[in-house]
Coordinates of C-alpha atoms in Angstrom, one line a residue:
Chain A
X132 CA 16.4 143.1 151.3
X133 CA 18.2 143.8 147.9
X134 CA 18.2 141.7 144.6
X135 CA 20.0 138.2 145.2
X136 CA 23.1 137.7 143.5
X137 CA 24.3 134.4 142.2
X138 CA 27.3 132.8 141.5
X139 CA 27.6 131.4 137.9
X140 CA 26.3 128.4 136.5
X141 CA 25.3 126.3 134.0
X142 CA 23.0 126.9 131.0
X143 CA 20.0 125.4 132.6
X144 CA 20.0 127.2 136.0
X145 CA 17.8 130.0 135.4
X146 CA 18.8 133.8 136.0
X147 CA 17.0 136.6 137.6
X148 CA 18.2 140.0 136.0
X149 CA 15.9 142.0 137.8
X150 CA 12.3 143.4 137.1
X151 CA 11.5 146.2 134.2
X152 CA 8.6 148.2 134.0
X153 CA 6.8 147.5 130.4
X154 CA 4.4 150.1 131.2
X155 CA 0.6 149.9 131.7
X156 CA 0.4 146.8 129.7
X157 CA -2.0 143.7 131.3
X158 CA -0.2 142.3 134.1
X159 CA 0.3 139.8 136.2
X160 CA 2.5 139.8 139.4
X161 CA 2.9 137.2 141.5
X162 CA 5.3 138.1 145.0
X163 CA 6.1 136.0 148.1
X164 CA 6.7 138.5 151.3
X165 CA 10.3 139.6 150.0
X166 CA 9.6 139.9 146.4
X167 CA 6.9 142.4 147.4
X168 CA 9.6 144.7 148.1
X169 CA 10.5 144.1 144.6
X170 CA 7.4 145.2 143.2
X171 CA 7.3 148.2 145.3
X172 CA 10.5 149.4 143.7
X173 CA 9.1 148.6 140.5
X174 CA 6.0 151.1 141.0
X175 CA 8.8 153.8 142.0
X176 CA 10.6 153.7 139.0
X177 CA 6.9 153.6 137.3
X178 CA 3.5 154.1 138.7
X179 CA 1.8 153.4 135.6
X180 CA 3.1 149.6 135.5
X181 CA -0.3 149.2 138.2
X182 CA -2.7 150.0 135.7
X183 CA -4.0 146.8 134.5
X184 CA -1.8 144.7 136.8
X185 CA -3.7 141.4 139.1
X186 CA -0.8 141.3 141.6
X187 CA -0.6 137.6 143.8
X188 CA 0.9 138.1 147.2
X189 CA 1.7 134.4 149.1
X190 CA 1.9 135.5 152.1
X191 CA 0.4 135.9 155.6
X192 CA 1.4 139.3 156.0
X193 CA -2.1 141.9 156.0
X194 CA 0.7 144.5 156.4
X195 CA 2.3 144.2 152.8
X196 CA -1.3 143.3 151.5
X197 CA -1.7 146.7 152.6
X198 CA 1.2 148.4 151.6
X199 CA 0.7 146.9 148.2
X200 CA -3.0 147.9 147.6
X201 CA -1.9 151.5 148.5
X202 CA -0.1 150.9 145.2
X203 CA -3.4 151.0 143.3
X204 CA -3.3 147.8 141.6
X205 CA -6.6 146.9 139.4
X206 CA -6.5 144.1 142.1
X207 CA -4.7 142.3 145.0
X208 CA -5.2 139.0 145.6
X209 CA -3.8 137.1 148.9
X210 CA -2.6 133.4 149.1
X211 CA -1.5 132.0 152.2
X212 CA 1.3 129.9 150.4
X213 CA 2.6 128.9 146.6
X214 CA -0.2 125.8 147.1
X215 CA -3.0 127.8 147.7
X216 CA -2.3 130.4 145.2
X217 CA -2.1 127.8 142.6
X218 CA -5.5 127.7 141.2
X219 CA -6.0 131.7 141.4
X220 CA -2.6 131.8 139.7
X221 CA -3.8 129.6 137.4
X222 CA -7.0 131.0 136.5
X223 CA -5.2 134.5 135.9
X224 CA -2.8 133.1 133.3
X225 CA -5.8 131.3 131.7
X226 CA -7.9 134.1 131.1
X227 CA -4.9 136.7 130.5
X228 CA -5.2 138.6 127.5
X229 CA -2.5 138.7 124.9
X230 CA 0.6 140.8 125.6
X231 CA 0.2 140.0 129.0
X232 CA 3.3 140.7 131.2
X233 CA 4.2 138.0 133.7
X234 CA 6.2 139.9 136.9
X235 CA 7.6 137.4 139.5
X236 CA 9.6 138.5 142.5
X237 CA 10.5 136.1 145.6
X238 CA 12.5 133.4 146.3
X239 CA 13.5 130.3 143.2
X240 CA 10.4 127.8 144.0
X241 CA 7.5 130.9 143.2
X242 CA 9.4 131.9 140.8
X243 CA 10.1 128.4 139.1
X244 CA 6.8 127.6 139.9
X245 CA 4.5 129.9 138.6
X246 CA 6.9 129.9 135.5
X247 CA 6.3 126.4 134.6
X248 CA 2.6 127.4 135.1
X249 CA 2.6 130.5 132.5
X250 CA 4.9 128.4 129.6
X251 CA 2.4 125.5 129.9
X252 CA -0.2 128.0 129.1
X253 CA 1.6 129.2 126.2
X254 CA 3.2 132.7 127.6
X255 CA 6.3 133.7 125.8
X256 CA 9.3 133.6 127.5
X257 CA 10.0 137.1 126.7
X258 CA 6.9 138.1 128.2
X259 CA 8.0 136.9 132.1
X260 CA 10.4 138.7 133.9
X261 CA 11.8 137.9 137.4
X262 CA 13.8 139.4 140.6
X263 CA 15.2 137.1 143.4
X264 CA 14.6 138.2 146.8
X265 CA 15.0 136.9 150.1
X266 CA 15.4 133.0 150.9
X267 CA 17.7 131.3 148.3
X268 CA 16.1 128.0 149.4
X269 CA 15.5 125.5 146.4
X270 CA 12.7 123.6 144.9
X271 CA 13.8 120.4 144.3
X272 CA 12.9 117.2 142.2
X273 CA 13.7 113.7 143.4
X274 CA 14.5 112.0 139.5
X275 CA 14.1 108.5 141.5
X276 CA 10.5 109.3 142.7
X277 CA 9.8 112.2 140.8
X278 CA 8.3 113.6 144.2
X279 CA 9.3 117.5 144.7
X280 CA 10.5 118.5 148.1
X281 CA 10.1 122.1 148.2
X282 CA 11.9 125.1 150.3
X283 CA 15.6 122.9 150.6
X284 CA 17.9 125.0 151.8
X285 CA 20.7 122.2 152.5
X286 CA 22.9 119.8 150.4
X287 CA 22.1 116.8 150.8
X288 CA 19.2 116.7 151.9
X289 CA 16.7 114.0 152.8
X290 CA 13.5 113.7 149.8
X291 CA 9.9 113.6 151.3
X292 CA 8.6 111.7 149.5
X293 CA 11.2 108.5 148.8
X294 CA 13.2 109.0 152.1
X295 CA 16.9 108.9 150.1
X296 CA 19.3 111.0 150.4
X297 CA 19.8 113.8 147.5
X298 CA 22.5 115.7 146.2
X299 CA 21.7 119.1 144.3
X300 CA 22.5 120.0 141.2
X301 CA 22.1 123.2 139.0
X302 CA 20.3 121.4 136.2
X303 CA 17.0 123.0 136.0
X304 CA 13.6 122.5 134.2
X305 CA 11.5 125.3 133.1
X306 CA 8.7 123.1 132.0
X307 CA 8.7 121.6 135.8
X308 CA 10.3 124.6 137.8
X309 CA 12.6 122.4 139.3
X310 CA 15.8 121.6 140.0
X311 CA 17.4 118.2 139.6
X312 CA 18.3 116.1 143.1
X313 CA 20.2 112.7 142.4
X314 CA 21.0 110.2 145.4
X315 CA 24.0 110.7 146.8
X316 CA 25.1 107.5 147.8
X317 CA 24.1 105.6 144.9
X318 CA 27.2 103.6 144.4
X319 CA 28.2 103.7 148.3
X320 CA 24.8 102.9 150.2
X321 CA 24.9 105.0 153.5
X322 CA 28.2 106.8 152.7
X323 CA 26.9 110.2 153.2
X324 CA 28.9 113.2 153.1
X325 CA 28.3 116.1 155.7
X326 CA 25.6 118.8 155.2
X327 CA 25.9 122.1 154.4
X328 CA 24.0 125.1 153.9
X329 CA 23.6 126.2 150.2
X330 CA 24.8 129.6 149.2
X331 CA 23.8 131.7 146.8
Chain B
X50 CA 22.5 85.1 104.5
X51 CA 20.2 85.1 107.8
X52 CA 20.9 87.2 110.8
X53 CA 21.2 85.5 114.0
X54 CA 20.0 87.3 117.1
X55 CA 21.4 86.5 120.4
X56 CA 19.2 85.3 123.7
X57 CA 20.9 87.2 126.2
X58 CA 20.3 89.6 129.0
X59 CA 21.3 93.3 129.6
X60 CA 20.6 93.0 133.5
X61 CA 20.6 90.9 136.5
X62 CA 22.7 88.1 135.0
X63 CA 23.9 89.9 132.6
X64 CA 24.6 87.1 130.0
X65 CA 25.2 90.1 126.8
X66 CA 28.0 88.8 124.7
X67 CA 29.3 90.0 121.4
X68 CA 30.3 87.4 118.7
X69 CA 33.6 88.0 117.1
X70 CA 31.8 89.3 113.9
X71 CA 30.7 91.9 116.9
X72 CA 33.4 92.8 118.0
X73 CA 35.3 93.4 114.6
X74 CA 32.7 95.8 113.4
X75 CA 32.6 97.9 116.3
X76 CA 32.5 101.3 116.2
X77 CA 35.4 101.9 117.9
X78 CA 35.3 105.9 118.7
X79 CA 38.9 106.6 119.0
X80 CA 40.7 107.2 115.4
X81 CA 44.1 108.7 117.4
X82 CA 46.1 107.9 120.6
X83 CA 44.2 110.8 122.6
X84 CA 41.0 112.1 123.3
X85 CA 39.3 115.8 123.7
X86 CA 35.6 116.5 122.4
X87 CA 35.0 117.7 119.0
X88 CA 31.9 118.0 116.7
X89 CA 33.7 115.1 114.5
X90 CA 30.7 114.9 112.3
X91 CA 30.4 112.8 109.1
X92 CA 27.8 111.9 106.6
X93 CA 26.1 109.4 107.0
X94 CA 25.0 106.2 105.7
X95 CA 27.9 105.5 104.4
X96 CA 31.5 103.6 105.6
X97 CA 32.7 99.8 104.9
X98 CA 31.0 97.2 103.8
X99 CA 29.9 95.2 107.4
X100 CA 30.2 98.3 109.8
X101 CA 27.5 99.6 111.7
X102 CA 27.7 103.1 109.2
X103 CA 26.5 101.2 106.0
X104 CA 23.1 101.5 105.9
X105 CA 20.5 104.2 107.9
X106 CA 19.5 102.0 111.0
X107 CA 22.2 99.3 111.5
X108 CA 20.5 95.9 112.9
X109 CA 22.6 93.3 115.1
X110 CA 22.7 90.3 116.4
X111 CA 21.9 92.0 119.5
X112 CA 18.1 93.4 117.9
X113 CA 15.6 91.1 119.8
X114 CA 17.3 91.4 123.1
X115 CA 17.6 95.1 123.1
X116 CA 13.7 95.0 122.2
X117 CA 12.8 92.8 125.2
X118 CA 15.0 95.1 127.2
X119 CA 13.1 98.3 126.6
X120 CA 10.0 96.7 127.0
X121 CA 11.0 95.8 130.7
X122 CA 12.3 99.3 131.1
X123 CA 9.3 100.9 130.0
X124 CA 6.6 98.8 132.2
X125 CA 8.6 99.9 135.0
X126 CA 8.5 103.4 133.9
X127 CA 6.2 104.5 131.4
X128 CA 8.2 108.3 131.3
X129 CA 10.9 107.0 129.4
X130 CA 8.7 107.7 126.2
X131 CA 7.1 111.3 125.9
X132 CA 6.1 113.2 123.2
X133 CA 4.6 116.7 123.5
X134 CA 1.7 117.1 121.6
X135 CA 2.9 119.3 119.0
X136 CA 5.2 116.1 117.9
X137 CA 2.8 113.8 116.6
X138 CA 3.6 114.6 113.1
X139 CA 7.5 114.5 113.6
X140 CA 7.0 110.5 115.1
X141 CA 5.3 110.1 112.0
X142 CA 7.7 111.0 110.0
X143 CA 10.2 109.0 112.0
X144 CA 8.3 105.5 111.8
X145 CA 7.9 106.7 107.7
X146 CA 12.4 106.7 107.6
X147 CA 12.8 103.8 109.7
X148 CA 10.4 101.5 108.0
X149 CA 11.4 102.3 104.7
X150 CA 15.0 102.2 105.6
X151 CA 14.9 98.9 107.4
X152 CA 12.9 97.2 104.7
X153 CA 14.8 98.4 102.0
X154 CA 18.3 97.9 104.0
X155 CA 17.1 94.3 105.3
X156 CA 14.2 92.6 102.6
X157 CA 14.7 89.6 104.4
X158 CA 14.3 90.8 107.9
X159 CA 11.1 93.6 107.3
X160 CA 9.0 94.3 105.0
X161 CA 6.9 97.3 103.6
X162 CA 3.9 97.6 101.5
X163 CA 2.4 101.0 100.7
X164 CA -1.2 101.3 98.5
X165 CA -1.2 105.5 99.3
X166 CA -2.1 105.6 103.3
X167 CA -2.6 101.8 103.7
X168 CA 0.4 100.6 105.0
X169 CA 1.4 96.6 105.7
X170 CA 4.3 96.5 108.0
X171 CA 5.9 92.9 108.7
X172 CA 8.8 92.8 111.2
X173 CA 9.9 88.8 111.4
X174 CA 12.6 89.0 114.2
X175 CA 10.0 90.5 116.0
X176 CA 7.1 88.6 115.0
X177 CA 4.9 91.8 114.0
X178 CA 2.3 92.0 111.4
X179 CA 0.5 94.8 111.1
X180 CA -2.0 97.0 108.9
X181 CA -2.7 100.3 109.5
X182 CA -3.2 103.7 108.0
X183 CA -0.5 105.9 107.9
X184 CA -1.1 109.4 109.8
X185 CA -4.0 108.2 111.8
X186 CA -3.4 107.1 114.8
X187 CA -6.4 105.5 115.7
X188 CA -4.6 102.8 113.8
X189 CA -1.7 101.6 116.0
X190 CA -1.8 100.4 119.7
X191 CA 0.1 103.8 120.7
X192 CA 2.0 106.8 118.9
X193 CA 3.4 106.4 116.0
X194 CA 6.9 107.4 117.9
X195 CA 6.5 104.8 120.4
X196 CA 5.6 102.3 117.7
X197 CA 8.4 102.2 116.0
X198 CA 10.9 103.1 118.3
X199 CA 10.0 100.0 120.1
X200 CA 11.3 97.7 116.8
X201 CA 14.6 100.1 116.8
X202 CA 17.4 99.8 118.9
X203 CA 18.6 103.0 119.9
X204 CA 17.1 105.7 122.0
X205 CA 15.4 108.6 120.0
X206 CA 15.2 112.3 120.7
X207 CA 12.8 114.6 118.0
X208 CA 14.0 117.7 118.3
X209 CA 11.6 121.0 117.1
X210 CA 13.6 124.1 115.7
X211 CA 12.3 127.2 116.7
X212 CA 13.7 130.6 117.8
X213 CA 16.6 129.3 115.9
X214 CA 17.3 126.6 118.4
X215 CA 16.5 123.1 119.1
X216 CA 14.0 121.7 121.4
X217 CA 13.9 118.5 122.5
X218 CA 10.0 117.8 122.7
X219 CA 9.8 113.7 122.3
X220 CA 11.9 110.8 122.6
X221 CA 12.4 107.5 124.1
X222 CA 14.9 107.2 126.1
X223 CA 15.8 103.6 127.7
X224 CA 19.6 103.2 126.8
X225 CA 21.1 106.2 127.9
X226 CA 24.3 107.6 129.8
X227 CA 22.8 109.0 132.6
X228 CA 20.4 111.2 131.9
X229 CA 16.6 111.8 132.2
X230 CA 14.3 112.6 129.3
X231 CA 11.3 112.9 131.8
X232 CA 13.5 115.9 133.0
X233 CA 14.7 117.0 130.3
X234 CA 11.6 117.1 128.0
X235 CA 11.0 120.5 126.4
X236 CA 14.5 121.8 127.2
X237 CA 16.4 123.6 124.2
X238 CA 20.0 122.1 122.9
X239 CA 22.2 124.6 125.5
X240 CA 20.2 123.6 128.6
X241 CA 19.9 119.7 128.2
X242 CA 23.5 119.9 127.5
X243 CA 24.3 122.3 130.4
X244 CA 25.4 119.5 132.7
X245 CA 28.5 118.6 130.4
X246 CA 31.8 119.9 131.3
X247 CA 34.3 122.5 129.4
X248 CA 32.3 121.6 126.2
X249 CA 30.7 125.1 126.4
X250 CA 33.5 127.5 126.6
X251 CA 35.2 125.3 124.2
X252 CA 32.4 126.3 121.5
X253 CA 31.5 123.1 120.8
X254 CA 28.1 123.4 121.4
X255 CA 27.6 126.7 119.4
X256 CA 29.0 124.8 116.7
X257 CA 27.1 121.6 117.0
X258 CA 23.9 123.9 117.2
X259 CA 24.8 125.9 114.2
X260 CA 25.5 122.8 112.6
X261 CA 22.4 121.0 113.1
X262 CA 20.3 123.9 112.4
X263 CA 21.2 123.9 108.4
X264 CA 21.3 120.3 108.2
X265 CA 18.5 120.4 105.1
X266 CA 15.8 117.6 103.7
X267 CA 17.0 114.6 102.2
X268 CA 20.9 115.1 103.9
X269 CA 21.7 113.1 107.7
X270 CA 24.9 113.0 109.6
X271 CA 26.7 111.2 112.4
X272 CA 29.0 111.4 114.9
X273 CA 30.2 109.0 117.6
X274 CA 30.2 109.3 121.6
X275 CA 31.4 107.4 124.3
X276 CA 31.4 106.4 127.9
X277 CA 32.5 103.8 130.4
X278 CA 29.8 101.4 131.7
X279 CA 30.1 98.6 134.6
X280 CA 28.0 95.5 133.1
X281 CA 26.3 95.5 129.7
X282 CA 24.1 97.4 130.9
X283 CA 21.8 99.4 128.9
X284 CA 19.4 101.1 131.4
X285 CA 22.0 103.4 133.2
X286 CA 19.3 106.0 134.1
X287 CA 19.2 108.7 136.9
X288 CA 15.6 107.1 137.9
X289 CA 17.5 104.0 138.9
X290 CA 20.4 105.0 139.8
X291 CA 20.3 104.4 143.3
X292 CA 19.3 100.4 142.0
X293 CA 22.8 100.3 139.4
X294 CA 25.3 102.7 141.2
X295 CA 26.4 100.1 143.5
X296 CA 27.4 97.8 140.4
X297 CA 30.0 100.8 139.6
X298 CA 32.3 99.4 142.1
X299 CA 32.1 95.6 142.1
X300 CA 34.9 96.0 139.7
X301 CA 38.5 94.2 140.6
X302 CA 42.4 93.9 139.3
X303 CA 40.8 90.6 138.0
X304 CA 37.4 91.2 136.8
X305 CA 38.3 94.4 135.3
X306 CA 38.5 92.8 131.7
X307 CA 34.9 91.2 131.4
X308 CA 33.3 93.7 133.7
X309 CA 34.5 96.9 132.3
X310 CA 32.4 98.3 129.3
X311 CA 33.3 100.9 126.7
X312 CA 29.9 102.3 125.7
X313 CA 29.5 104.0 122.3
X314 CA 26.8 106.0 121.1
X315 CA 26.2 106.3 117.3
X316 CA 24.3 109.7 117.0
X317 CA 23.1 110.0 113.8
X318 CA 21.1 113.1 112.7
X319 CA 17.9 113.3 109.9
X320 CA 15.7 116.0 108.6
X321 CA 12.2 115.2 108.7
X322 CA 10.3 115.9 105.6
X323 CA 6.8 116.9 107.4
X324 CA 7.4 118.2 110.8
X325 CA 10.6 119.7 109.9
X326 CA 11.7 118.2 112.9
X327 CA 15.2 116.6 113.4
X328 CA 15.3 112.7 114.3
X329 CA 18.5 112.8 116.9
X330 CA 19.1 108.5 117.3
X331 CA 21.4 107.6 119.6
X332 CA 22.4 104.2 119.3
X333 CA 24.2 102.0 122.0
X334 CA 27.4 99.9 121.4
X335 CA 28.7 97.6 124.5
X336 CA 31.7 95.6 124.0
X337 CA 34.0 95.1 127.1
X338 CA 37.8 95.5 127.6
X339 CA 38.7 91.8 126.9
X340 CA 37.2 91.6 123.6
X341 CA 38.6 95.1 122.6
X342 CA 42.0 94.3 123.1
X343 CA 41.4 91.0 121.6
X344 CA 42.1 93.8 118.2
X345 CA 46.1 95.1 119.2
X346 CA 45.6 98.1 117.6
X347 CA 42.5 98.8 119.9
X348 CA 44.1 97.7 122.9
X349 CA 47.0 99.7 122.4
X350 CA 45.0 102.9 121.7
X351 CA 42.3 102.7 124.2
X352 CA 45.3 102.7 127.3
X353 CA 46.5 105.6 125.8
X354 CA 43.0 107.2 125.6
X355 CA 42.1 106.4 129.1
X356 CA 45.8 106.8 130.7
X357 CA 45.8 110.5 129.3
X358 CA 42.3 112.1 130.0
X359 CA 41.5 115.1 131.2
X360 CA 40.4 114.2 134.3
X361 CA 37.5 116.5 134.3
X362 CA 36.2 114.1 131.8
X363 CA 37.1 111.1 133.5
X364 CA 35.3 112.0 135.9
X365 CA 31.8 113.4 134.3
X366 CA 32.1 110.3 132.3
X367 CA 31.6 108.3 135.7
X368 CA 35.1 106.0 135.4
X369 CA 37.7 108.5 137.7
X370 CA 36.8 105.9 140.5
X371 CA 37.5 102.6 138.8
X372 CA 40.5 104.2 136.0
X373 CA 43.2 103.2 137.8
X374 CA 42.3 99.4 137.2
X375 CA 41.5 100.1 134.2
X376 CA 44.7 101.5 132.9
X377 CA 46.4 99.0 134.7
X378 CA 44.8 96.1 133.4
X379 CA 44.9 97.8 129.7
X380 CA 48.4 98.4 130.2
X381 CA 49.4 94.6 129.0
X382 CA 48.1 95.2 126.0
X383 CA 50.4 98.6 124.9
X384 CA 53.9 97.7 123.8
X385 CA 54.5 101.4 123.0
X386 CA 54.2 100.3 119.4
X387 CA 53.1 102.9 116.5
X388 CA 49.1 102.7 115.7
X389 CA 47.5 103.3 112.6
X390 CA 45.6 105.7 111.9
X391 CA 41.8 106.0 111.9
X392 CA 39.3 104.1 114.0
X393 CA 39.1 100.9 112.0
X394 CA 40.8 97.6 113.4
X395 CA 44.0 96.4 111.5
X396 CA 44.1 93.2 109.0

């Protein structure tokens, strides 16, 4: 699956241009199952990007564990999901060294995600690079109950946490990973219009 | 002469009302007949004797009211105030401007006494007393932004320059149009502004930025924004929205006039001396249709204003729905006569 590409938006709704080899600098690459595709055309434009890279697949999928170790990583770590891979995620960024390169590749909640993890940790933004791939479904915050309903792919949608019904918008915060999901019948209680898939 | 302060609500009964000394020195936003954004920035203190741009942090009759409100607002939600920990310094500076500025500004309201880092701050309208040491915070009941911010009216944003933009790492946010700090927090100038229409492509925010940015010590600025608002309400948050929205259209053809709010926000701008940080205040002005066109010159203006508007602004500003009444009901108040110029009422 190629590199997602997005319609235009606002100055908060982050951008993936695409991932650059910075050479054999420290690493850190975190992937869902279609953003390993992503790293393995990485490694083709530049073998020597595996060096001193921890790569993070989330994914049940021993196949591209496989296909990725073949890539000679200094190590491959597997997650069943973005909640399980928190803590190892985590502990990587902690103990990274400095000039560490951050490589994301996947769909807009790892990516937000483990984004919000590195800049609370102190990573320079110029240090994190990221490719969409695959499912363009949306992490989303609730600002009534703050809960985060993750992998929305529809608008509106119901929060599941609080139970109302959310609009999305395009606002996005880096320091939460999130976007912004406002009830959308505020002013009109049960006046709901009709749902519909998101596009890109 | 002593200030009175009214006992008055800004919620459920919503009993907010504006004296006619209120309503004469408000800062009405419009100086011409139409509307479009611009960076319209001024110095500031500075402006007549009596208007809310005299002195640094303008007090009202509406002070101890606003105070009780926030406090509701934040034991509901303790997120409206947030400071990221690189800020403490920059709320210190902040409580440093707006003590000496309201003591100096209003002797008979506050008062200030300073023996090096022993400070004695006494607030009467509030009833506050209270000795502490100055950068230790150990020595107030929260941070020093929190402090003071809960004896201002206004909401507050500190914003932290670096990479040659602004970041907006603390504030308290209880009076706002409609948007979250708790989200918000950390974001730099383009991206908490992102969700405003046209204003980018226009360059106004390039501008603005560029502006801000080379505002030095010892110099501060304002500018006034604006808004529509059903019920003197000051809490218009996202987190409640769901709780308010419905409010939004209880307006009628015959409520219109006491219902309908024009909301201005005086944003005022300071350098602060420490931190480096700037001190973005933004305080809220409420006065409703009735008492605006109670001045003819307003009334006149304010149809035109809201008759003409771009209706991409109508629209982010949250009226498009109810405008129509609006216009209508402000429409007795235009003869078609000339207005003067500026945004200061005649005679």
């Amino acid at each position: 699956m190629p590199k997602t590409e997005f319609s235009p938006s606002i100055e908060s709704r982050p951008t993936y241009p695409g991932l650059t080899s910075q050479g054999s600098a420290p690493a850190i690459m975190v992937a869902d199952a279609a953003g390993a595709e992503a790293l393995v055309d990485l490694v083709a434009t530049d073998a020597s990007v595996m060096d001193h890279a921890h790569v993070v697949l989330i994914a049940k999928a021993p196949e591209l564990a496989a296909k990725l170790t073949a890539l000679t990583p200094k190590a491959l770590h597997e997650a069943p999901d973005l909640d399980a891979a928190t803590p190892l995620v985590t502990q990587i960024l902690d103990t990274a060294k400095m000039g560490t390169q951050l490589y994301l590749a996947g769909s807009e909640g790892v990516i937000g995600h483990v984004s919000a993890l590195a800049f609370a940790r102190g990573l320079p933004m110029e240090a994190i690079q990221s490719e969409h791939r695959g499912s363009i479904a949306r992490r989303m915050q609730c600002v009534h109950c703050k809960g985060i309903t993750e992998d929305v792919t529809t608008d509106p949608f119901v929060c599941a946490h609080c139970d109302l019904t959310l609009f999305m918008r395009d606002h996005f915060s880096r320091r939460l990973g999130v976007f912004q999901a406002v009830c959308v019948d505020a002013e009109t209680p049960g006046v709901v219009p009709a749902t519909e898939e998101i596009r890109p | 002469m002593t200030m009175q302060f009214n006992d008055e609500t800004f919620r459920g009964d919503y009993t907010y009302h504006n004296s006619q000394k209120a309503i004469r020195r408000f800062p009405f936003p419009f100086d011409q007949d139409a509307y479009m954004y611009s960076v319209n920035i001024e110095q500031h203190p500075g402006g007549p004797e009596g208007s809310p741009f005299e002195v640094m942090f303008d007090v009202d009759e509406h002070y101890v009211a606003e105070m009780k409100d926030r406090e509701i607002t934040l034991a509901e939600d303790p997120l409206r105030c947030q400071s990221l920990p690189h800020m403490e310094l920059a709320g210190w500076d902040l409580l440093e401007l707006i003590m000496v500025s309201k003591a100096r500004d209003y002797p008979e309201l506050f008062t200030l006494h300073r023996d090096g880092n022993d400070w004695h701050w006494i607030n009467k309208p509030l009833g506050i007393e209270k000795k502490f040491t100055f950068l230790d915070p150990t020595t107030l009941p929260c941070g020093p932004m929190e402090y003071i911010t809960r004896q201002t009216q206004g909401d507050f944003a500190l914003l932290h320059e670096r990479d040659g933009n602004l970041w907006m790492d603390a504030g308290m946010v209880t009076s706002q149009a409609d948007w979250s700090l708790d989200f918000d927090v950390g974001m730099n100038f383009f991206e908490w502004h992102a969700p405003v229409p046209k204003a980018r492509k226009m360059g106004v925010f390039d501008k603005a930025l560029k502006f801000l940015l080379s505002v030095g010590q010892d110099q501060s600025y304002r500018r006034l924004n604006w808004t529509l608002t059903v019920n003197p309400r000051l809490d218009t948050s996202p987190e409640t929205y769901h709780k308010w929205g419905p409010e939004k259209r209880s307006v009628t053809p015959e409520n219109v006039g006491r219902k309908q709010f024009l909301r201005v926000e005086l944003q005022t701008f300071f350098r602060l001396p420490r931190s480096n940080a700037l001190a973005f205040p933004i305080r809220c002005y409420l006065a409703n249709l009735e008492d605006l066109a109670g001045q003819p010159k307003w009334g006149r203006r304010l149809h035109r204003v809201l008759r003409d508007i771009d209706p991409t602004l109508a629209e982010y500003k949250g009226f498009a729905v109810n405008q129509e009444m609006i216009v209508d009901y402000l429409s007795q108040f235009d003869d078609g006569a000339p207005t003067s110029p500026g945004i200061f009422p005649d005679g």
